[in-house]
């Protein structure tokens, strides 16, 4: 689906002095913060995730040593109120240049397309006020992060599978971030306590990094192409910030489990791959880039690297992330 007219284009104008100042500031400031979305009352709360080496994978099956760098991760899954700002906002509501008050990144907006109206009520009657947004494609989740980058001047993206699992574990070495605790209901929504529906974000206890709903509620998109043999593909004794760049539309990797999964399935190593059947109810032909109306249990959250990449690296990231959509 290369060359699609829906492809978004952002021009990142980042001076070397701005990058240097941003890196210096980030060296000394690595705390929780709230990102206000300009033109709205919505804000995204982010928690610092100090990087390190961990054993990735199910400890009862297979694990590999993986290193990830410092990053911030959204405290909650992206909500409907936040997502609809993106999906409904017209291009003329964005300034020609979107400055960051801190001067960290200056971004010029060339063009941002918005999704076509959905074909069904996208929450499927489960609620929108404070609930996680669902039923967006991988393409739409990527473009939310791109839009948020343009709106705020800070570089946001989806987490890699490695970053996601590291953040979920929060230092634990067991398959869940609760250690050997059997009282999972205070931390996660699963099929036995959810009444068959997702729940408002943040209504269960957070993990040690202060992140809510990492296990359960809704499963979450990551940046990676899905490989069943992910761990076997990692290179080196300690894989360094791995990212399996997608080169086909399907499958893309989803992590964490959801309100529809059993308690045994809702854990930090849970992973699955997307497939074309996820859009089987979409009446558009060819299938919409924005909605997969058959899957009401997939959402996402964003991350921000502690060290802002260079202009060239950011541009290359968007090219590679969306190349085969």
Coordinates of C-alpha atoms in Angstrom, one line a residue, residues 183-199 203-204 215-217 258-263 266:
X183 CA -4.2 -11.1 43.9
X184 CA -4.1 -10.0 40.2
X185 CA -7.6 -8.4 40.3
X186 CA -6.2 -5.2 42.0
X187 CA -3.9 -4.7 39.0
X188 CA -5.6 -5.9 35.9
X189 CA -8.9 -6.3 34.0
X190 CA -9.4 -9.7 32.5
X191 CA -12.3 -11.9 31.4
X192 CA -13.2 -13.0 34.9
X193 CA -13.6 -9.5 36.4
X194 CA -14.4 -7.2 33.5
X195 CA -18.0 -8.1 32.8
X196 CA -17.1 -8.5 29.1
X197 CA -16.1 -4.8 28.6
X198 CA -13.2 -2.5 28.9
X199 CA -13.0 -0.2 31.9
X203 CA -9.0 2.1 37.8
X204 CA -6.5 -0.6 38.8
X215 CA -1.6 -6.1 31.9
X216 CA -5.2 -6.3 30.7
X217 CA -8.0 -3.8 30.0
X258 CA -7.1 -7.6 27.3
X259 CA -10.4 -7.7 29.2
X260 CA -11.4 -10.6 26.9
X261 CA -8.4 -12.8 27.9
X262 CA -8.2 -15.2 30.8
X263 CA -6.1 -14.3 33.9
X266 CA -2.9 -11.4 30.9

